[in-house]
CSV table of C-alpha atoms in Angstrom, one decimal:
chain,number,residue,atom,x,y,z
A,1,UNK,CA,0.0,0.0,0.0
A,2,UNK,CA,1.4,3.4,-1.0
A,3,UNK,CA,0.3,7.0,-0.7
A,4,UNK,CA,-0.1,9.6,2.0
A,5,UNK,CA,-3.1,10.8,4.0
A,6,UNK,CA,-4.4,14.3,4.5
A,7,UNK,CA,-7.9,15.1,5.7
A,8,UNK,CA,-9.6,13.8,2.5
A,9,UNK,CA,-6.8,12.4,0.3
A,10,UNK,CA,-6.8,9.5,-2.0
A,11,UNK,CA,-4.7,6.5,-1.1
A,12,UNK,CA,-3.5,3.7,-3.4
A,13,UNK,CA,-4.0,0.1,-2.5
A,14,UNK,CA,-2.3,-2.9,-4.1
A,15,UNK,CA,-3.1,-5.4,-5.7
A,16,UNK,CA,-6.5,-3.9,-6.0
A,17,UNK,CA,-5.2,-0.7,-7.7
A,18,UNK,CA,-6.8,2.6,-6.8
A,19,UNK,CA,-9.0,2.5,-3.7
A,20,UNK,CA,-10.2,5.7,-2.1
A,21,UNK,CA,-9.8,6.0,1.6
A,22,UNK,CA,-11.5,9.0,3.3
A,23,UNK,CA,-10.6,9.5,6.9
A,24,UNK,CA,-12.8,11.8,8.9
A,25,UNK,CA,-12.5,12.2,12.7
A,26,UNK,CA,-16.1,12.9,13.9
A,27,UNK,CA,-18.1,12.0,16.9
A,28,UNK,CA,-19.2,8.3,16.7
A,29,UNK,CA,-22.7,7.2,17.5
A,30,UNK,CA,-23.4,7.8,21.2
A,31,UNK,CA,-23.9,4.1,21.9
A,32,UNK,CA,-20.5,3.3,20.5
A,33,UNK,CA,-18.8,6.3,22.1
A,34,UNK,CA,-20.0,5.1,25.5
A,35,UNK,CA,-18.4,1.7,25.3
A,36,UNK,CA,-14.8,0.4,25.4
A,37,UNK,CA,-13.9,1.2,29.0
A,38,UNK,CA,-12.0,-2.1,28.5
A,39,UNK,CA,-9.5,-1.5,31.3
A,40,UNK,CA,-12.4,-1.5,33.8
A,41,UNK,CA,-13.9,-4.8,32.6
A,42,UNK,CA,-12.8,-7.7,34.8
A,43,UNK,CA,-15.6,-10.2,34.0
A,44,UNK,CA,-16.7,-11.5,30.6
A,45,UNK,CA,-20.1,-13.2,30.3
A,46,UNK,CA,-20.6,-15.6,27.4
A,47,UNK,CA,-24.3,-16.3,26.7
A,48,UNK,CA,-23.8,-18.1,23.4
A,49,UNK,CA,-20.4,-19.7,22.6
A,50,UNK,CA,-18.5,-22.9,22.8
A,51,UNK,CA,-18.8,-22.9,26.6
A,52,UNK,CA,-21.2,-20.4,28.0
A,53,UNK,CA,-20.3,-18.9,31.4
A,54,UNK,CA,-18.4,-16.1,33.1
A,55,UNK,CA,-14.7,-15.6,32.5
A,56,UNK,CA,-12.2,-13.4,34.4
A,57,UNK,CA,-10.0,-12.7,31.3
A,58,UNK,CA,-10.6,-12.0,27.7
A,59,UNK,CA,-7.4,-13.3,26.0
A,60,UNK,CA,-5.6,-16.6,26.7
A,61,UNK,CA,-6.5,-20.3,26.7
A,62,UNK,CA,-8.8,-19.8,29.7
A,63,UNK,CA,-10.3,-16.5,28.4
A,64,UNK,CA,-13.6,-15.7,26.9
A,65,UNK,CA,-12.2,-15.0,23.5
A,66,UNK,CA,-11.6,-18.7,22.9
A,67,UNK,CA,-15.3,-19.4,23.5
A,68,UNK,CA,-16.6,-16.9,21.0
A,69,UNK,CA,-14.0,-16.4,18.3
A,70,UNK,CA,-15.3,-17.8,15.0
A,71,UNK,CA,-18.5,-19.1,16.7
A,72,UNK,CA,-21.5,-18.1,14.6
A,73,UNK,CA,-24.1,-16.1,16.5
A,74,UNK,CA,-21.9,-15.7,19.6
A,75,UNK,CA,-23.2,-13.4,22.3
A,76,UNK,CA,-21.0,-12.0,25.1
A,77,UNK,CA,-20.3,-8.8,27.0
A,78,UNK,CA,-17.7,-7.4,29.5
A,79,UNK,CA,-18.5,-6.1,32.9
A,80,UNK,CA,-16.7,-4.4,35.9
A,81,UNK,CA,-18.4,-6.6,38.5
A,82,UNK,CA,-19.3,-10.2,38.9
A,83,UNK,CA,-22.9,-9.3,39.9
A,84,UNK,CA,-23.4,-7.4,36.7
A,85,UNK,CA,-22.1,-10.3,34.6
A,86,UNK,CA,-24.3,-12.8,36.4
A,87,UNK,CA,-27.4,-10.6,35.9
A,88,UNK,CA,-26.7,-10.1,32.2
A,89,UNK,CA,-26.1,-13.8,31.6
A,90,UNK,CA,-29.3,-14.7,33.4
A,91,UNK,CA,-31.3,-12.2,31.3
A,92,UNK,CA,-29.5,-13.2,28.1
A,93,UNK,CA,-30.6,-16.8,28.8
A,94,UNK,CA,-34.2,-15.8,29.0
A,95,UNK,CA,-34.0,-13.8,25.8
A,96,UNK,CA,-32.4,-16.7,24.0
A,97,UNK,CA,-35.3,-18.9,24.9
A,98,UNK,CA,-37.8,-16.2,23.7
A,99,UNK,CA,-35.9,-15.8,20.4
A,100,UNK,CA,-35.9,-19.5,19.6
A,101,UNK,CA,-39.7,-19.5,20.0
A,102,UNK,CA,-40.2,-16.8,17.3
A,103,UNK,CA,-38.1,-16.5,14.1
A,104,UNK,CA,-39.8,-13.2,13.3
A,105,UNK,CA,-38.8,-11.7,16.7
A,106,UNK,CA,-35.2,-12.9,16.2
A,107,UNK,CA,-35.0,-11.3,12.8
A,108,UNK,CA,-36.2,-8.0,14.1
A,109,UNK,CA,-34.0,-7.8,17.2
A,110,UNK,CA,-30.7,-6.1,16.2
A,111,UNK,CA,-27.4,-7.1,17.8
A,112,UNK,CA,-26.0,-4.7,20.5
A,113,UNK,CA,-22.9,-2.8,19.2
A,114,UNK,CA,-21.8,-2.3,22.8
A,115,UNK,CA,-20.8,-6.0,22.8
A,116,UNK,CA,-18.2,-5.3,20.2
A,117,UNK,CA,-15.0,-3.2,19.9
A,118,UNK,CA,-15.6,-2.1,16.3
A,119,UNK,CA,-18.8,-1.5,14.3
A,120,UNK,CA,-18.7,-1.6,10.5
A,121,UNK,CA,-21.3,-0.8,7.9
A,122,UNK,CA,-20.7,-1.9,4.3
A,123,UNK,CA,-22.4,-1.8,0.9
A,124,UNK,CA,-21.6,-2.5,-2.7
A,125,UNK,CA,-23.1,-2.6,-6.1
A,126,UNK,CA,-22.7,-2.0,-9.8
A,127,UNK,CA,-24.4,-0.3,-12.7
A,128,UNK,CA,-25.9,-2.9,-14.9
A,129,UNK,CA,-24.5,-5.9,-13.0
A,130,UNK,CA,-22.0,-6.4,-14.5
A,131,UNK,CA,-20.8,-2.9,-15.1
A,132,UNK,CA,-19.0,-0.1,-13.3
A,133,UNK,CA,-19.2,-0.7,-9.6
A,134,UNK,CA,-18.3,0.6,-6.2
A,135,UNK,CA,-18.1,-0.4,-2.6
A,136,UNK,CA,-18.3,1.7,0.6
A,137,UNK,CA,-17.7,1.2,4.3
A,138,UNK,CA,-18.0,3.1,7.5
A,139,UNK,CA,-15.8,2.1,10.5
A,140,UNK,CA,-16.8,3.3,14.0
A,141,UNK,CA,-14.3,2.7,16.8
A,142,UNK,CA,-14.2,4.6,20.1
A,143,UNK,CA,-14.5,8.3,19.2
A,144,UNK,CA,-13.3,7.8,15.6
A,145,UNK,CA,-15.3,7.4,12.4
A,146,UNK,CA,-13.7,6.5,9.1
A,147,UNK,CA,-15.1,6.2,5.6
A,148,UNK,CA,-13.6,4.0,2.9
A,149,UNK,CA,-14.7,3.6,-0.7
A,150,UNK,CA,-13.4,2.2,-4.0
A,151,UNK,CA,-14.6,0.7,-7.3
A,152,UNK,CA,-13.8,-1.0,-10.6
A,153,UNK,CA,-14.7,-0.3,-14.2
A,154,UNK,CA,-16.5,-3.6,-14.7
A,155,UNK,CA,-17.6,-5.9,-11.9
A,156,UNK,CA,-20.8,-7.3,-10.2
A,157,UNK,CA,-23.0,-6.4,-7.2
A,158,UNK,CA,-21.9,-9.4,-5.2
A,159,UNK,CA,-18.2,-8.8,-5.7
A,160,UNK,CA,-18.6,-5.2,-4.5
A,161,UNK,CA,-20.6,-6.4,-1.5
A,162,UNK,CA,-17.7,-8.7,-0.6
A,163,UNK,CA,-15.1,-6.0,-1.3
A,164,UNK,CA,-16.7,-3.6,1.1
A,165,UNK,CA,-16.3,-6.1,4.0
A,166,UNK,CA,-12.8,-7.1,2.9
A,167,UNK,CA,-11.4,-3.6,2.7
A,168,UNK,CA,-12.9,-2.6,6.0
A,169,UNK,CA,-11.5,-5.6,7.8
A,170,UNK,CA,-8.1,-5.1,6.3
A,171,UNK,CA,-7.9,-1.9,8.3
A,172,UNK,CA,-8.0,-3.8,11.6
A,173,UNK,CA,-4.6,-4.9,12.6
A,174,UNK,CA,-5.1,-6.5,16.1
A,175,UNK,CA,-7.5,-9.2,17.1
A,176,UNK,CA,-10.8,-7.4,17.9
A,177,UNK,CA,-14.5,-8.1,18.4
A,178,UNK,CA,-16.2,-6.7,15.2
A,179,UNK,CA,-19.8,-6.4,14.2
A,180,UNK,CA,-20.3,-6.0,10.4
A,181,UNK,CA,-23.6,-4.8,9.3
A,182,UNK,CA,-24.4,-5.4,5.6
A,183,UNK,CA,-27.6,-5.3,3.5
A,184,UNK,CA,-26.4,-8.2,1.4
A,185,UNK,CA,-28.0,-11.5,2.2
A,186,UNK,CA,-25.4,-13.1,-0.1
A,187,UNK,CA,-22.6,-12.0,2.3
A,188,UNK,CA,-24.5,-12.5,5.6
A,189,UNK,CA,-25.8,-15.9,4.7
A,190,UNK,CA,-22.5,-17.0,3.2
A,191,UNK,CA,-20.7,-16.3,6.4
A,192,UNK,CA,-23.4,-16.9,9.1
A,193,UNK,CA,-24.8,-20.1,7.6
A,194,UNK,CA,-21.4,-21.6,6.9
A,195,UNK,CA,-21.8,-21.7,3.1
A,196,UNK,CA,-18.5,-20.1,2.3
A,197,UNK,CA,-16.5,-22.4,4.6
A,198,UNK,CA,-18.3,-25.4,3.1
A,199,UNK,CA,-17.4,-24.3,-0.4
A,200,UNK,CA,-13.8,-23.8,0.6
A,201,UNK,CA,-13.7,-27.2,2.3
A,202,UNK,CA,-15.1,-28.8,-1.0
A,203,UNK,CA,-12.4,-27.1,-3.2
A,204,UNK,CA,-14.6,-24.1,-3.9
A,205,UNK,CA,-17.4,-26.2,-5.4
A,206,UNK,CA,-21.1,-25.4,-4.5
A,207,UNK,CA,-22.1,-28.8,-5.8
A,208,UNK,CA,-20.1,-31.7,-7.3
A,209,UNK,CA,-20.6,-30.0,-10.7
A,210,UNK,CA,-21.1,-26.3,-10.0
A,211,UNK,CA,-18.2,-24.1,-8.8
A,212,UNK,CA,-18.7,-21.3,-6.2
A,213,UNK,CA,-18.6,-17.9,-7.7
A,214,UNK,CA,-16.2,-15.2,-6.4
A,215,UNK,CA,-14.0,-17.7,-4.5
A,216,UNK,CA,-11.1,-15.3,-4.7
A,217,UNK,CA,-12.9,-12.8,-2.5
A,218,UNK,CA,-14.6,-15.4,-0.2
A,219,UNK,CA,-11.2,-16.9,0.5
A,220,UNK,CA,-9.8,-13.6,1.8
A,221,UNK,CA,-13.0,-12.7,3.7
A,222,UNK,CA,-12.8,-16.0,5.6
A,223,UNK,CA,-9.1,-15.4,6.4
A,224,UNK,CA,-9.8,-11.9,7.7
A,225,UNK,CA,-12.8,-13.1,9.8
A,226,UNK,CA,-10.6,-15.8,11.3
A,227,UNK,CA,-8.1,-13.2,12.6
A,228,UNK,CA,-10.8,-11.5,14.7
A,229,UNK,CA,-14.1,-12.4,16.2
A,230,UNK,CA,-16.4,-11.1,13.4
A,231,UNK,CA,-20.2,-11.2,13.5
A,232,UNK,CA,-22.1,-10.5,10.3
A,233,UNK,CA,-25.6,-8.9,10.7
A,234,UNK,CA,-28.0,-8.4,7.9
A,235,UNK,CA,-29.8,-5.1,7.9
A,236,UNK,CA,-32.5,-4.1,5.4
A,237,UNK,CA,-31.3,-1.6,2.8
A,238,UNK,CA,-32.9,1.8,2.4
A,239,UNK,CA,-34.7,1.4,5.7
A,240,UNK,CA,-33.4,4.5,7.5
A,241,UNK,CA,-30.1,3.2,8.8
A,242,UNK,CA,-28.0,6.4,8.6
A,243,UNK,CA,-24.6,4.7,8.1
A,244,UNK,CA,-26.0,2.2,5.7
A,245,UNK,CA,-27.5,5.0,3.6
A,246,UNK,CA,-24.1,6.7,3.7
A,247,UNK,CA,-22.4,3.6,2.4
A,248,UNK,CA,-25.0,3.5,-0.4
A,249,UNK,CA,-24.1,7.0,-1.3
A,250,UNK,CA,-20.4,6.1,-1.5
A,251,UNK,CA,-21.2,3.2,-3.7
A,252,UNK,CA,-23.1,5.4,-6.2
A,253,UNK,CA,-20.4,8.0,-6.2
A,254,UNK,CA,-17.7,5.5,-7.0
A,255,UNK,CA,-19.8,3.6,-9.6
A,256,UNK,CA,-20.2,6.9,-11.5
A,257,UNK,CA,-16.5,7.6,-11.8
A,258,UNK,CA,-14.8,7.2,-15.2
A,259,UNK,CA,-11.3,6.6,-13.9
A,260,UNK,CA,-11.9,3.2,-12.2
A,261,UNK,CA,-9.3,0.5,-12.3
A,262,UNK,CA,-9.7,-3.0,-13.6
A,263,UNK,CA,-11.2,-5.8,-11.5
A,264,UNK,CA,-8.6,-8.1,-13.0
A,265,UNK,CA,-9.9,-11.4,-11.6
A,266,UNK,CA,-13.4,-10.7,-12.9
A,267,UNK,CA,-12.4,-9.5,-16.3
A,268,UNK,CA,-10.0,-12.3,-16.8
A,269,UNK,CA,-12.5,-14.9,-15.6
A,270,UNK,CA,-10.6,-16.0,-12.5
A,271,UNK,CA,-13.5,-15.9,-10.1
A,272,UNK,CA,-14.3,-19.6,-10.1
A,273,UNK,CA,-12.4,-22.9,-10.0
A,274,UNK,CA,-12.5,-24.9,-13.2
A,275,UNK,CA,-14.1,-28.3,-12.3
A,276,UNK,CA,-12.0,-31.3,-12.9
A,277,UNK,CA,-13.3,-33.6,-15.6
A,278,UNK,CA,-13.8,-37.3,-15.0
């Protein structure tokens, strides 16, 4: 990666050619700003994970992270006192039973960003599908808010949805708890339902005769998700989510540019594995 950053200056990413990174230091959403008093948290309650319970450390073999990292649908939270952790865990258990009884209720109950270190919104799309496309992301961490966007001269909706997640997660260097909100069911289901991992395990084949599309991007997204504890949450597009709407604006701005680079894997048809004959 080369380039320098001013308040609103373009950066250059390789091997994906020109990507536009816009850094803006603004006040994050109040709920996110209020969190992350990490040094004061001495107890970690795990409601949904490999081994639910209360842990006194986050990192390490006996820590809470080992119980939730890479566990789809994990629910956990840090507390300053044991009493708070026990009360939350008891309440979380009741809510878990309620959610299981109603799929509609579970779908309408958003995850709590306060349970995560970083909140990310992403979006992606293309004009014509395939056609000129863009991706956008908003990253909220502590008191900082960052916007990223980029695009390609010829690509697809799904590739740009994946790229938004990839480029945002690339910015996170240390192992963190991350909530990614996307309006793409393709991305959310691919990660949360284990489809992408199954495709990779099967040599990037969806069925014995049908290859998985966009394996080049799915492969990197899986690797990035494994470095952190990442939860993907689907949100309905164009439904009043401020940051999701902002991502949509970034996508449209990038898709309209005439100086976009090549999505080389797509244009050179390197997005699927060629099935072996016989």
